[in-house]
CSV table of C-alpha atoms in Angstrom, one decimal:
chain,number,residue,atom,x,y,z
A,1,MET,CA,-39.1,121.3,20.4
A,2,GLU,CA,-40.0,124.8,21.5
A,3,ALA,CA,-41.0,125.7,17.9
A,4,ALA,CA,-43.7,123.1,18.0
A,5,CYS,CA,-45.1,124.2,21.4
A,6,SER,CA,-46.1,127.7,20.9
A,7,GLY,CA,-49.7,127.0,21.5
A,8,ALA,CA,-50.7,129.0,18.5
A,9,LYS,CA,-54.3,128.6,17.3
A,10,PRO,CA,-54.6,126.1,14.4
A,11,GLN,CA,-55.1,127.6,11.0
A,12,ALA,CA,-58.4,127.1,9.3
A,13,CYS,CA,-57.8,125.8,5.8
A,14,PRO,CA,-60.4,125.7,3.0
A,15,GLU,CA,-62.0,122.4,2.2
A,16,SER,CA,-60.1,120.5,-0.4
A,17,ARG,CA,-61.2,117.0,-1.4
A,18,HIS,CA,-60.5,115.0,-4.5
A,19,ASP,CA,-63.5,113.8,-6.5
A,20,SER,CA,-63.3,110.0,-5.8
A,21,SER,CA,-65.1,109.3,-9.1
A,22,LYS,CA,-62.1,110.5,-11.0
A,23,PRO,CA,-58.8,108.6,-11.3
A,24,TYR,CA,-55.6,110.1,-10.0
A,25,GLU,CA,-52.8,110.9,-12.5
A,26,ASP,CA,-49.7,108.7,-13.0
A,27,ILE,CA,-47.0,109.9,-10.6
A,28,ARG,CA,-44.3,109.4,-13.2
A,29,MET,CA,-45.7,112.3,-15.2
A,30,HIS,CA,-44.6,114.6,-12.4
A,31,TYR,CA,-41.9,112.9,-10.3
A,32,THR,CA,-38.9,110.5,-10.6
A,33,ILE,CA,-38.9,107.8,-7.8
A,34,GLY,CA,-35.6,107.4,-5.9
A,35,LYS,CA,-34.3,105.3,-3.1
A,36,GLU,CA,-36.4,103.6,-0.4
A,37,LEU,CA,-36.6,105.6,2.8
A,38,GLY,CA,-38.6,103.2,4.9
A,39,LYS,CA,-41.1,100.3,4.8
A,40,GLY,CA,-44.2,99.5,6.8
A,41,GLN,CA,-46.8,96.7,7.0
A,42,PHE,CA,-48.9,98.2,4.1
A,43,CYS,CA,-46.6,100.7,2.3
A,44,VAL,CA,-43.1,101.6,1.2
A,45,THR,CA,-41.8,105.2,1.4
A,46,TYR,CA,-39.5,106.4,-1.3
A,47,LEU,CA,-37.5,109.6,-2.0
A,48,CYS,CA,-39.1,111.3,-5.0
A,49,THR,CA,-38.1,114.4,-7.0
A,50,GLU,CA,-40.5,116.8,-8.7
A,51,ILE,CA,-39.6,117.0,-12.4
A,52,SER,CA,-40.5,120.6,-12.8
A,53,THR,CA,-38.7,122.0,-9.9
A,54,GLY,CA,-36.1,119.4,-8.7
A,55,LYS,CA,-37.5,119.6,-5.2
A,56,GLN,CA,-37.5,116.5,-3.2
A,57,TYR,CA,-40.4,114.9,-1.4
A,58,ALA,CA,-41.4,111.6,0.3
A,59,CYS,CA,-43.6,109.2,-1.6
A,60,LYS,CA,-45.7,106.8,0.3
A,61,THR,CA,-46.6,103.9,-2.0
A,62,ILE,CA,-49.4,101.5,-1.2
A,63,SER,CA,-49.9,98.3,-3.3
A,64,LYS,CA,-53.4,98.0,-4.7
A,65,ARG,CA,-53.2,94.3,-3.7
A,66,LYS,CA,-53.5,95.5,-0.1
A,67,LEU,CA,-56.8,97.3,-0.9
A,68,VAL,CA,-58.8,94.1,-1.1
A,69,THR,CA,-62.3,95.1,0.3
A,70,LYS,CA,-64.6,98.1,-0.2
A,71,ASN,CA,-63.6,99.3,3.3
A,72,ASP,CA,-60.0,99.2,2.4
A,73,LYS,CA,-60.5,101.4,-0.6
A,74,GLU,CA,-62.8,103.8,1.4
A,75,ASP,CA,-60.1,104.1,4.1
A,76,MET,CA,-57.5,104.9,1.4
A,77,LYS,CA,-59.7,107.7,0.0
A,78,ARG,CA,-60.5,109.0,3.5
A,79,GLU,CA,-56.8,109.2,4.3
A,80,ILE,CA,-56.2,111.3,1.2
A,81,GLN,CA,-59.2,113.6,1.9
A,82,ILE,CA,-58.0,114.1,5.5
A,83,MET,CA,-54.4,115.0,4.4
A,84,GLN,CA,-55.8,117.4,1.8
A,85,HIS,CA,-58.2,118.9,4.5
A,86,LEU,CA,-55.3,119.4,7.0
A,87,SER,CA,-53.0,121.0,4.4
A,88,GLY,CA,-51.3,124.1,5.7
A,89,GLN,CA,-50.9,123.1,9.4
A,90,PRO,CA,-47.3,123.6,10.3
A,91,ILE,CA,-47.2,120.8,12.8
A,92,ILE,CA,-48.6,118.2,10.3
A,93,VAL,CA,-46.6,116.8,7.4
A,94,GLU,CA,-47.7,118.7,4.3
A,95,PHE,CA,-49.5,116.7,1.7
A,96,LYS,CA,-48.5,117.5,-1.9
A,97,GLY,CA,-50.8,115.1,-3.9
A,98,ALA,CA,-52.1,111.7,-4.8
A,99,TYR,CA,-51.3,109.6,-7.9
A,100,GLU,CA,-51.8,106.1,-9.0
A,101,ASP,CA,-50.8,103.5,-11.7
A,102,LYS,CA,-52.0,100.0,-12.3
A,103,LEU,CA,-50.3,98.6,-9.4
A,104,SER,CA,-50.1,101.2,-6.7
A,105,VAL,CA,-51.5,104.4,-5.1
A,106,HIS,CA,-48.8,107.0,-4.3
A,107,LEU,CA,-49.1,109.7,-1.7
A,108,VAL,CA,-46.6,112.6,-2.2
A,109,MET,CA,-45.8,114.7,0.9
A,110,GLU,CA,-43.2,116.8,2.6
A,111,LEU,CA,-39.8,115.3,3.2
A,112,CYS,CA,-38.8,115.6,6.8
A,113,ALA,CA,-35.0,115.4,7.1
A,114,GLY,CA,-35.1,114.3,10.7
A,115,ASP,CA,-35.8,110.9,12.3
A,116,GLU,CA,-39.0,109.5,13.6
A,117,LEU,CA,-39.6,110.6,17.2
A,118,PHE,CA,-39.3,106.9,18.1
A,119,ASP,CA,-35.7,106.8,16.7
A,120,ARG,CA,-34.7,110.0,18.4
A,121,ILE,CA,-35.9,108.7,21.7
A,122,ILE,CA,-33.9,105.5,21.3
A,123,VAL,CA,-30.7,107.4,20.3
A,124,ASN,CA,-31.0,109.9,23.1
A,125,GLY,CA,-31.8,107.2,25.7
A,126,HIS,CA,-33.5,109.7,28.0
A,127,TYR,CA,-34.9,113.2,28.0
A,128,SER,CA,-34.7,116.0,30.6
A,129,GLU,CA,-38.0,116.9,32.1
A,130,ARG,CA,-38.0,120.1,30.2
A,131,ALA,CA,-37.4,118.4,26.9
A,132,ALA,CA,-40.1,115.8,27.6
A,133,VAL,CA,-42.6,118.6,28.5
A,134,SER,CA,-41.9,120.2,25.1
A,135,ILE,CA,-42.4,117.0,23.2
A,136,CYS,CA,-45.7,116.2,25.0
A,137,ARG,CA,-46.9,119.7,24.4
A,138,ALA,CA,-46.2,119.4,20.7
A,139,ILE,CA,-48.1,116.2,20.6
A,140,VAL,CA,-51.1,117.8,22.4
A,141,ASN,CA,-50.8,120.7,19.9
A,142,VAL,CA,-51.3,118.2,17.1
A,143,VAL,CA,-54.4,116.7,18.8
A,144,HIS,CA,-55.8,120.3,19.2
A,145,ALA,CA,-55.1,121.2,15.6
A,146,CYS,CA,-56.7,118.0,14.3
A,147,ARG,CA,-59.8,118.5,16.5
A,148,PHE,CA,-60.1,122.1,15.4
A,149,MET,CA,-60.2,120.9,11.9
A,150,GLY,CA,-62.7,118.1,12.7
A,151,VAL,CA,-60.3,115.2,12.5
A,152,MET,CA,-59.4,112.4,14.9
A,153,HIS,CA,-55.9,110.8,14.3
A,154,ARG,CA,-56.5,107.6,16.2
A,155,ASP,CA,-53.0,106.3,15.9
A,156,LEU,CA,-50.8,108.7,17.9
A,157,LYS,CA,-47.5,107.1,18.7
A,158,PRO,CA,-43.8,108.0,18.5
A,159,GLU,CA,-43.4,106.3,15.1
A,160,ASN,CA,-46.0,108.6,13.6
A,161,PHE,CA,-44.2,111.8,14.4
A,162,LEU,CA,-41.4,113.1,12.3
A,163,LEU,CA,-38.8,115.7,13.0
A,164,SER,CA,-38.4,118.5,10.3
A,165,SER,CA,-34.5,118.3,10.6
A,166,LYS,CA,-31.7,116.8,12.6
A,167,ALA,CA,-31.5,119.8,14.8
A,168,GLU,CA,-32.3,119.3,18.5
A,169,ASN,CA,-35.0,122.0,18.3
A,170,ALA,CA,-36.5,120.6,15.1
A,171,LEU,CA,-40.3,121.0,14.6
A,172,LEU,CA,-42.3,117.9,15.4
A,173,LYS,CA,-44.9,116.9,12.7
A,174,ALA,CA,-47.6,114.4,12.8
A,175,THR,CA,-47.9,111.9,9.9
A,176,ASP,CA,-49.7,108.7,8.9
A,177,PHE,CA,-53.5,109.4,8.8
A,178,GLY,CA,-54.4,105.9,7.6
A,179,LEU,CA,-56.6,105.3,10.7
A,180,SER,CA,-57.9,108.8,10.9
A,181,VAL,CA,-61.6,109.8,10.6
A,182,PHE,CA,-63.7,112.9,10.2
A,183,ILE,CA,-65.3,113.4,13.7
A,184,GLU,CA,-68.6,114.6,12.1
A,185,GLU,CA,-68.8,111.3,10.2
A,186,THR,CA,-68.2,109.1,13.3
A,187,ILE,CA,-70.9,111.1,15.2
A,188,LEU,CA,-73.5,110.5,12.3
A,189,GLN,CA,-72.6,106.8,12.3
A,190,GLY,CA,-73.0,106.6,16.2
A,191,GLN,CA,-69.3,105.6,16.7
A,192,SER,CA,-67.3,106.6,19.7
A,193,TRP,CA,-63.5,106.8,19.7
A,194,ALA,CA,-60.8,107.9,22.2
A,195,GLU,CA,-57.6,109.5,21.2
A,196,ASN,CA,-54.5,107.9,22.7
A,197,VAL,CA,-51.6,110.2,23.7
A,198,PHE,CA,-48.4,108.6,25.1
A,199,CYS,CA,-47.7,111.0,27.9
A,200,HIS,CA,-48.6,111.5,31.6
A,201,VAL,CA,-51.1,114.2,32.3
A,202,ARG,CA,-48.8,115.9,34.8
A,203,ILE,CA,-46.3,116.5,32.0
A,204,ILE,CA,-48.8,118.3,29.9
A,205,VAL,CA,-49.6,120.8,32.6
């Protein structure tokens, strides 16, 4: 994971937020939906192909039946805003766009050819100390990049990190910002949150 642990300063990206008063476009105008890649409690992820370029992406589809309350809908909008805001950070899964139809909201993002970090850990069984240090540093780099951009992830766990490829030295990228918040908003609301990172402090140093 050396490529993810360079400690480079996060890139400051321009603000880019969707006007929540305007509806999103229908995804089928731009993409064809393919096979299922995975399923979570609130969403299903599909392989999708951009019609104009033939390039493949991952499409996270959330049923509108899951967006019951006003808070659910606001959380969905915030996730989209945060992914747009973090666009351009190499250690975060790149966001392509948001779309919707009568039944679902669709979030199109970079397709990572590797596994979840959780799956890689299960397959390998154990890591050398050096490899574990690299992974933990990569996770801390994600926390640093998010904080630099004014975002708190709030759901850091191995399942929410994807590997860019099957290679052993693949770049580790953070995904799933469904519980994330803008730090400034939480301060204004008087909220206090702690970021959980699954590693021992001795490994980081």
